[in-house]
Short mmCIF file of C-alpha atoms in Angstrom, two decimals:
data_model
loop_
_atom_site.label_atom_id
_atom_site.label_comp_id
_atom_site.label_asym_id
_atom_site.label_seq_id
_atom_site.Cartn_x
_atom_site.Cartn_y
_atom_site.Cartn_z
CA MET A 139 0.00 0.00 0.00
CA THR A 140 1.29 3.46 -0.94
CA HIS A 141 2.24 5.64 2.02
CA LEU A 142 1.37 9.32 1.70
CA PRO A 143 3.24 11.54 4.17
CA PRO A 144 1.13 13.66 6.53
CA PHE A 145 -0.02 16.80 4.72
CA ALA A 146 1.47 19.24 7.24
CA LEU A 147 0.08 22.36 5.58
CA ASP A 148 -3.51 21.12 5.48
CA HIS A 149 -3.23 19.78 9.03
CA TRP A 150 -2.18 23.25 10.20
CA LEU A 151 -4.90 25.05 8.25
CA SER A 152 -7.64 22.62 9.30
CA ALA A 153 -6.72 22.82 12.97
CA TYR A 154 -7.49 26.53 13.04
CA ASP A 155 -9.68 27.57 10.11
CA PHE A 156 -12.29 24.90 10.81
CA ALA A 157 -12.12 25.26 14.58
CA THR A 158 -15.05 26.51 16.68
CA PRO A 159 -14.88 29.46 16.68
CA PRO A 160 -12.74 29.78 13.54
CA ILE A 161 -9.62 31.90 13.45
CA ALA A 162 -10.39 35.63 13.29
CA TYR A 163 -7.74 36.68 10.76
CA ASN A 164 -6.71 34.01 8.28
CA LEU A 165 -3.43 35.10 6.70
CA ALA A 166 -2.41 31.51 5.99
CA SER A 167 -4.94 31.09 3.19
CA SER A 168 -3.78 31.25 -0.42
CA THR A 169 -7.20 32.15 -1.83
CA GLY A 170 -8.90 35.47 -2.50
CA PRO A 171 -11.83 37.13 -0.72
CA ARG A 172 -14.79 34.85 -0.12
CA TRP A 173 -17.97 34.73 -2.20
CA SER A 174 -21.38 33.35 -1.33
CA VAL A 175 -23.52 31.53 -3.87
CA ALA A 176 -25.95 34.44 -3.77
CA ASP A 177 -23.19 36.98 -4.47
CA LEU A 178 -21.88 34.91 -7.36
CA CYS A 179 -25.30 34.35 -8.91
CA ALA A 180 -26.02 38.09 -8.70
CA LEU A 181 -23.13 39.00 -11.01
CA GLY A 182 -24.20 40.31 -14.40
CA ASP A 183 -27.30 41.96 -15.76
CA ALA A 184 -29.58 39.02 -14.96
CA PRO A 185 -29.19 36.80 -11.86
CA LEU A 186 -28.14 33.22 -12.55
CA ALA A 187 -30.89 30.68 -11.87
CA ILE A 188 -29.67 27.29 -10.70
CA ASP A 189 -32.83 25.64 -9.39
CA ASP A 190 -33.48 23.95 -12.73
CA ALA A 191 -30.03 22.31 -12.90
CA VAL A 192 -30.38 18.57 -13.52
CA LEU A 193 -28.20 16.63 -11.08
CA SER A 194 -26.95 14.09 -13.56
CA TYR A 195 -23.47 13.56 -15.04
CA ALA A 196 -21.64 16.10 -17.14
CA PRO A 197 -19.40 15.16 -20.10
CA PRO A 198 -16.02 13.91 -18.80
CA GLN A 199 -14.19 16.70 -20.62
CA GLY A 200 -16.62 19.30 -19.24
CA SER A 201 -19.69 20.92 -20.73
CA PRO A 202 -19.22 22.97 -23.92
CA ALA A 203 -20.25 26.14 -22.08
CA LEU A 204 -17.67 25.64 -19.34
CA ARG A 205 -14.88 24.76 -21.76
CA HIS A 206 -15.60 27.81 -23.92
CA ALA A 207 -15.52 30.03 -20.81
CA ILE A 208 -12.18 28.56 -19.73
CA ALA A 209 -10.81 28.95 -23.25
CA ALA A 210 -11.83 32.60 -23.36
CA PHE A 211 -10.14 33.21 -20.00
CA HIS A 212 -6.81 31.88 -21.37
CA GLY A 213 -7.17 32.96 -25.00
CA VAL A 214 -7.14 29.47 -26.53
CA ASP A 215 -9.42 27.18 -28.50
CA ALA A 216 -12.06 25.34 -26.46
CA ASP A 217 -11.03 22.02 -28.01
CA SER A 218 -7.78 22.18 -26.02
CA VAL A 219 -9.59 22.39 -22.65
CA ILE A 220 -10.46 19.55 -20.27
CA ALA A 221 -12.35 20.26 -17.06
CA THR A 222 -11.18 18.58 -13.85
CA THR A 223 -12.20 18.41 -10.21
CA GLY A 224 -9.91 21.20 -9.11
CA SER A 225 -6.29 21.37 -10.18
CA SER A 226 -5.62 18.51 -7.75
CA GLU A 227 -7.28 16.05 -10.12
CA ALA A 228 -5.43 17.63 -13.03
CA LEU A 229 -2.12 16.89 -11.30
CA SER A 230 -3.13 13.31 -10.53
CA ILE A 231 -4.10 12.75 -14.16
CA LEU A 232 -0.74 14.00 -15.42
CA PHE A 233 1.25 12.08 -12.81
CA CYS A 234 -0.66 8.91 -13.59
CA LEU A 235 -0.06 9.26 -17.32
CA GLY A 236 3.60 10.18 -16.83
CA ALA A 237 4.43 7.30 -14.50
CA ARG A 238 6.82 4.64 -15.76
CA PRO A 239 9.56 2.57 -14.09
CA GLY A 240 12.44 4.78 -12.98
CA ALA A 241 10.77 8.04 -14.05
CA ASN A 242 11.26 11.32 -12.22
CA ILE A 243 9.52 14.69 -12.09
CA VAL A 244 11.24 18.08 -11.69
CA LEU A 245 9.67 20.42 -9.11
CA PRO A 246 10.32 23.80 -7.47
CA ASP A 247 11.71 24.07 -3.93
CA PRO A 248 10.00 25.69 -2.11
CA GLY A 249 6.77 24.68 -3.73
CA TYR A 250 3.28 23.39 -3.17
CA PRO A 251 3.82 20.31 -0.94
CA ALA A 252 1.29 18.13 -2.77
CA TYR A 253 3.42 18.12 -5.92
CA ALA A 254 6.06 15.81 -4.46
CA ALA A 255 3.75 13.70 -2.31
CA VAL A 256 1.25 12.89 -5.05
CA ALA A 257 3.99 12.37 -7.64
CA GLN A 258 5.67 9.84 -5.36
CA ALA A 259 2.33 8.08 -4.83
CA TRP A 260 2.22 7.51 -8.60
CA GLY A 261 5.81 6.22 -8.58
CA LEU A 262 7.55 9.35 -9.85
CA SER A 263 10.76 10.36 -8.05
CA PRO A 264 10.90 14.10 -7.30
CA ARG A 265 13.94 16.13 -8.34
CA PHE A 266 14.04 19.73 -7.15
CA TYR A 267 15.27 22.99 -8.57
CA ARG A 268 16.00 25.43 -5.78
CA LEU A 269 14.55 28.94 -5.71
CA GLU A 270 17.26 30.88 -3.94
CA ARG A 271 16.44 33.66 -1.50
CA ALA A 272 19.57 35.56 -2.58
CA ASP A 273 18.28 35.48 -6.17
CA GLY A 274 14.87 36.80 -5.20
CA PHE A 275 13.39 33.28 -5.48
CA ALA A 276 13.61 33.63 -9.28
CA GLN A 277 12.61 30.61 -11.33
CA ARG A 278 15.53 30.13 -13.73
CA ALA A 279 15.50 27.98 -16.85
CA ASP A 280 19.12 26.91 -16.35
CA ALA A 281 18.42 25.67 -12.82
CA ILE A 282 15.40 23.74 -14.06
CA LEU A 283 17.19 22.17 -17.02
CA ALA A 284 20.08 21.13 -14.76
CA GLN A 285 17.69 18.71 -12.99
CA VAL A 286 16.34 17.14 -16.19
CA ASP A 287 17.75 13.80 -17.31
CA ALA A 288 16.80 10.91 -19.59
CA ASP A 289 14.29 9.63 -17.03
CA THR A 290 12.41 12.92 -16.55
CA SER A 291 8.73 12.53 -17.34
CA LEU A 292 7.46 16.04 -16.54
CA VAL A 293 8.66 19.45 -15.35
CA ILE A 294 6.43 21.71 -13.24
CA LEU A 295 6.64 25.49 -13.24
CA ASN A 296 4.29 27.45 -10.95
CA THR A 297 3.86 31.11 -11.91
CA PRO A 298 2.86 33.22 -10.04
CA HIS A 299 4.57 30.96 -7.55
CA ASN A 300 3.23 29.53 -4.29
CA PRO A 301 4.50 30.46 -1.73
CA THR A 302 6.99 33.13 -2.88
CA GLY A 303 4.95 35.10 -5.44
CA THR A 304 7.69 35.14 -8.07
CA VAL A 305 6.80 35.22 -11.76
CA MET A 306 8.51 33.78 -14.83
CA PRO A 307 7.73 35.92 -17.89
CA ARG A 308 5.98 34.24 -20.81
CA ASP A 309 8.93 34.68 -23.18
CA GLU A 310 11.20 32.86 -20.72
CA ILE A 311 8.61 30.09 -20.36
CA ALA A 312 8.63 29.68 -24.14
CA VAL A 313 12.44 29.32 -24.18
CA LEU A 314 12.30 26.74 -21.39
CA ALA A 315 9.50 24.79 -23.09
CA ALA A 316 11.45 24.69 -26.36
CA ALA A 317 14.58 23.41 -24.60
CA LEU A 318 12.53 20.69 -22.89
CA ALA A 319 10.90 19.75 -26.19
CA THR A 320 14.31 18.76 -27.58
CA ARG A 321 14.51 16.27 -24.71
CA GLY A 322 10.96 14.99 -25.15
CA VAL A 323 9.80 16.40 -21.79
CA PRO A 324 6.55 18.39 -21.50
CA LEU A 325 6.35 21.48 -19.29
CA LEU A 326 3.37 21.83 -16.98
CA VAL A 327 2.70 25.47 -16.07
CA ASP A 328 0.53 25.78 -12.97
CA GLU A 329 -1.34 29.07 -13.34
CA VAL A 330 -3.77 28.97 -10.43
CA TYR A 331 -2.66 32.49 -9.36
CA HIS A 332 -2.87 33.99 -12.87
CA PRO A 333 -3.76 36.79 -13.66
CA LEU A 334 -2.93 38.58 -10.37
CA TYR A 335 0.30 40.55 -10.96
CA PHE A 336 1.88 43.49 -9.14
CA THR A 337 4.55 44.13 -11.77
CA ALA A 338 4.05 43.83 -15.53
CA PRO A 339 0.95 41.74 -16.35
CA GLN A 340 1.73 38.44 -18.08
CA PRO A 341 -0.36 36.58 -20.67
CA SER A 342 -1.22 32.97 -19.95
CA ALA A 343 1.34 30.38 -21.00
CA ALA A 344 -1.47 28.46 -22.72
CA GLY A 345 -0.72 28.06 -26.41
CA ILE A 346 3.08 27.88 -26.05
CA PRO A 347 4.33 24.74 -27.83
CA ASN A 348 5.19 21.88 -25.44
CA VAL A 349 3.27 23.53 -22.59
CA ILE A 350 0.36 22.05 -20.66
CA VAL A 351 -1.43 24.58 -18.46
CA THR A 352 -3.40 23.78 -15.34
CA SER A 353 -5.49 26.21 -13.35
CA ASP A 354 -8.70 26.37 -11.34
CA LEU A 355 -11.26 28.61 -9.69
CA SER A 356 -9.76 28.25 -6.21
CA LYS A 357 -6.98 30.82 -6.06
CA ALA A 358 -7.08 33.98 -8.20
CA LEU A 359 -10.77 33.44 -8.88
CA SER A 360 -11.47 33.00 -5.15
CA LEU A 361 -14.00 30.13 -5.45
CA PRO A 362 -12.37 27.01 -3.95
CA GLY A 363 -15.75 25.56 -2.98
CA LEU A 364 -16.69 25.05 -6.63
CA ARG A 365 -13.91 22.43 -6.95
CA THR A 366 -13.47 23.27 -10.63
CA GLY A 367 -10.15 23.12 -12.44
CA TRP A 368 -8.85 22.39 -15.90
CA LEU A 369 -6.05 21.29 -18.17
CA ILE A 370 -5.16 23.00 -21.45
CA ASP A 371 -3.14 20.95 -23.92
CA ALA A 372 -2.75 21.27 -27.70
CA ASP A 373 -1.72 17.59 -28.03
CA VAL A 374 -4.80 15.74 -29.30
CA ASP A 375 -3.60 12.23 -28.39
CA ARG A 376 -2.55 13.24 -24.89
CA ARG A 377 -5.88 14.98 -24.33
CA ALA A 378 -7.70 11.77 -25.24
CA ARG A 379 -5.68 9.92 -22.60
CA MET A 380 -6.45 12.65 -20.06
CA ILE A 381 -10.18 12.35 -20.71
CA ASP A 382 -10.00 8.58 -20.28
CA ALA A 383 -8.13 9.05 -17.00
CA ARG A 384 -10.72 11.49 -15.75
CA SER A 385 -13.50 9.10 -16.70
CA TYR A 386 -11.85 6.50 -14.47
CA PHE A 387 -11.05 8.89 -11.61
CA THR A 388 -14.20 10.95 -11.12
CA ILE A 389 -16.38 10.35 -14.24
CA SER A 390 -17.33 14.04 -14.48
CA SER A 391 -17.97 17.25 -12.61
CA SER A 392 -21.31 18.18 -11.11
CA PRO A 393 -23.57 19.96 -13.65
CA LEU A 394 -24.59 22.34 -10.86
CA LEU A 395 -20.99 23.31 -10.11
CA GLU A 396 -20.21 23.58 -13.81
CA ARG A 397 -23.05 26.06 -14.27
CA LEU A 398 -21.77 28.18 -11.37
CA ALA A 399 -18.21 27.90 -12.69
CA THR A 400 -19.25 29.00 -16.17
CA HIS A 401 -21.05 32.00 -14.69
CA ALA A 402 -17.98 32.87 -12.61
CA LEU A 403 -15.66 32.76 -15.62
CA THR A 404 -18.10 34.77 -17.71
CA HIS A 405 -17.95 37.47 -15.01
CA SER A 406 -14.31 36.97 -14.04
CA ASP A 407 -13.55 40.67 -14.46
CA ALA A 408 -15.76 41.52 -11.47
CA ILE A 409 -14.23 38.74 -9.36
CA LEU A 410 -10.69 39.80 -10.27
CA ASP A 411 -11.42 43.48 -9.65
CA ARG A 412 -12.42 42.65 -6.08
CA LEU A 413 -9.37 40.43 -5.64
CA ARG A 414 -7.00 43.13 -6.88
CA ALA A 415 -8.53 45.75 -4.62
CA VAL A 416 -8.08 43.57 -1.53
CA ALA A 417 -4.61 42.34 -2.51
CA GLN A 418 -3.26 45.79 -3.39
CA ALA A 419 -4.49 47.32 -0.14
CA ASN A 420 -3.13 44.49 1.98
CA ILE A 421 0.25 44.20 0.29
CA ALA A 422 0.78 47.90 0.99
CA MET A 423 0.28 47.12 4.68
CA LEU A 424 2.81 44.31 4.38
CA ASP A 425 5.31 46.77 2.92
CA ALA A 426 4.87 48.87 6.05
CA LEU A 427 5.04 45.84 8.34
CA VAL A 428 8.38 44.66 6.95
CA ALA A 429 9.83 48.18 6.83
CA GLY A 430 8.83 48.80 10.43
CA SER A 431 10.10 45.50 11.84
CA ASN A 432 13.59 46.85 12.68
CA GLY A 433 15.14 44.09 10.62
CA ARG A 434 13.37 41.26 12.44
CA LEU A 435 11.31 40.29 9.37
CA ASP A 436 12.52 40.16 5.78
CA TRP A 437 10.92 39.16 2.50
CA VAL A 438 11.02 39.13 -1.26
CA ARG A 439 8.05 41.25 -2.30
CA PRO A 440 5.73 39.11 -4.48
CA ASP A 441 5.44 39.95 -8.18
CA GLY A 442 2.09 38.19 -8.37
CA GLY A 443 -0.28 35.78 -6.69
CA THR A 444 -1.83 35.86 -3.25
CA THR A 445 1.03 34.75 -0.98
CA ALA A 446 4.40 35.92 0.30
CA PHE A 447 7.16 33.88 1.96
CA PRO A 448 8.79 36.18 4.55
CA TRP A 449 11.33 34.91 7.03
CA LEU A 450 12.55 35.65 10.54
CA ALA A 451 15.86 37.37 10.00
CA ASP A 452 17.59 35.69 12.93
CA GLY A 453 16.95 32.29 11.32
CA ARG A 454 14.85 30.82 14.13
CA ASP A 455 12.09 28.28 13.49
CA SER A 456 8.88 30.19 12.78
CA ARG A 457 6.46 27.59 14.17
CA PRO A 458 6.47 28.89 17.79
CA PHE A 459 5.97 32.40 16.42
CA CYS A 460 3.03 31.21 14.27
CA GLN A 461 1.56 29.31 17.22
CA ALA A 462 1.72 32.41 19.40
CA LEU A 463 -0.01 34.47 16.72
CA ALA A 464 -2.69 31.82 16.21
CA ALA A 465 -3.50 32.12 19.92
CA GLN A 466 -4.13 35.82 19.23
CA GLY A 467 -6.43 35.02 16.30
CA VAL A 468 -3.94 35.58 13.46
CA LEU A 469 -3.11 32.57 11.31
CA LEU A 470 0.11 32.28 9.29
CA ALA A 471 1.47 29.01 7.86
CA PRO A 472 4.83 27.98 9.38
CA GLY A 473 7.60 27.45 6.89
CA ASP A 474 8.28 23.88 7.97
CA CYS A 475 5.13 22.98 6.00
CA PHE A 476 7.24 23.86 2.93
CA GLY A 477 10.55 22.51 4.20
CA HIS A 478 11.87 25.99 5.14
CA PRO A 479 11.37 26.45 8.89
CA ALA A 480 12.53 30.07 9.22
CA HIS A 481 9.93 31.21 6.70
CA MET A 482 6.18 31.71 6.92
CA ARG A 483 3.57 31.65 4.18
CA LEU A 484 1.53 34.79 4.50
CA GLY A 485 -1.63 35.11 2.41
CA PHE A 486 -2.80 38.67 1.86
CA ALA A 487 -5.80 38.34 -0.47
CA GLN A 488 -8.54 36.57 1.51
CA GLN A 489 -8.85 38.96 4.46
CA ALA A 490 -10.99 41.73 2.99
CA GLU A 491 -11.47 43.41 6.38
CA GLY A 492 -9.29 43.61 9.46
CA PHE A 493 -5.94 43.10 7.77
CA ASP A 494 -4.65 46.18 9.56
CA VAL A 495 -5.53 44.60 12.91
CA ALA A 496 -3.75 41.37 11.96
CA ALA A 497 -0.67 43.28 10.74
CA GLY A 498 -0.59 45.19 14.04
CA ARG A 499 -0.60 41.96 16.03
CA ILE A 500 2.21 40.56 13.87
CA ALA A 501 4.21 43.75 14.43
CA ALA A 502 3.74 43.48 18.19
CA ALA A 503 4.80 39.82 18.16
CA LEU A 504 7.92 40.70 16.14
CA ALA A 505 8.82 43.47 18.58
CA ALA A 506 8.67 40.94 21.44
CA LEU A 507 11.19 38.56 19.82
#
């Protein structure tokens, strides 16, 4: 039986965010501000009606309406789109199809912890390219290619990156994808935080040769409860295998959730406008927090996405610090959940109100170190 390691990040989040009462200020979350079903349905000129949705199966590749909405969001043809149950299922599909004896997968470090755990469950050995603090956590093509060998089945690039917020520009992605193509290795670009950028906006990597894109509604689009994700791939044969895999894994999405997801994507501008307003206001408060910490807290300011990865400048383990803040109602994610104990993941896009209170409590805790 396959052994999955404890999911330390989810254990930490669940212990506090689903507690009674829940945490007051959740700065550990990587999502945007929350939406109710009523708020979502009210977007647009005419409210969305869902009471006539038939609770049957949907097509395994997703309904035509949903796939066209996803395609419009990324600027691609709808034929290249496959709906999935969140990006988590998308990853499992790709890892399953890429598994073979002795194969490996190349991943960022730090990075989303589920990459390595789920890849190993499918028999893929993780190889890591390091995002160096001294280099601003930049994702470099040369560092990625240095980890690729004859047994590499897939390379993952996450941009904007979780947890650091760094961004690889589209032209650099294209160069990397072309170099990998000469080795017969596809590049998966995880775009769940696209299109939230604080520097120059970047187009989606969808449509670049040798690139598969995955994304979902959970992060930049702030709707994790819809459990809707997707894969975008120009390779017809590989898409057919993905659809077969999805048919085995989950059969299809819920038609009800697909209708809500289609409506959300159709009105994504309104959702993203709210996200940007919250993120821009809160990241300005983070600028002030770091600047006023008297050198106790340092960071690389995110170029995009909803998370930052600051660290305690004296190098101490951040978990006791995060535990003390949680007792005061402020939740951060300790860096040991990402294999970097001095760091913390700090999400700044979900907390639409009270971020100033949370930042004040963090400042007071830093001053007491």
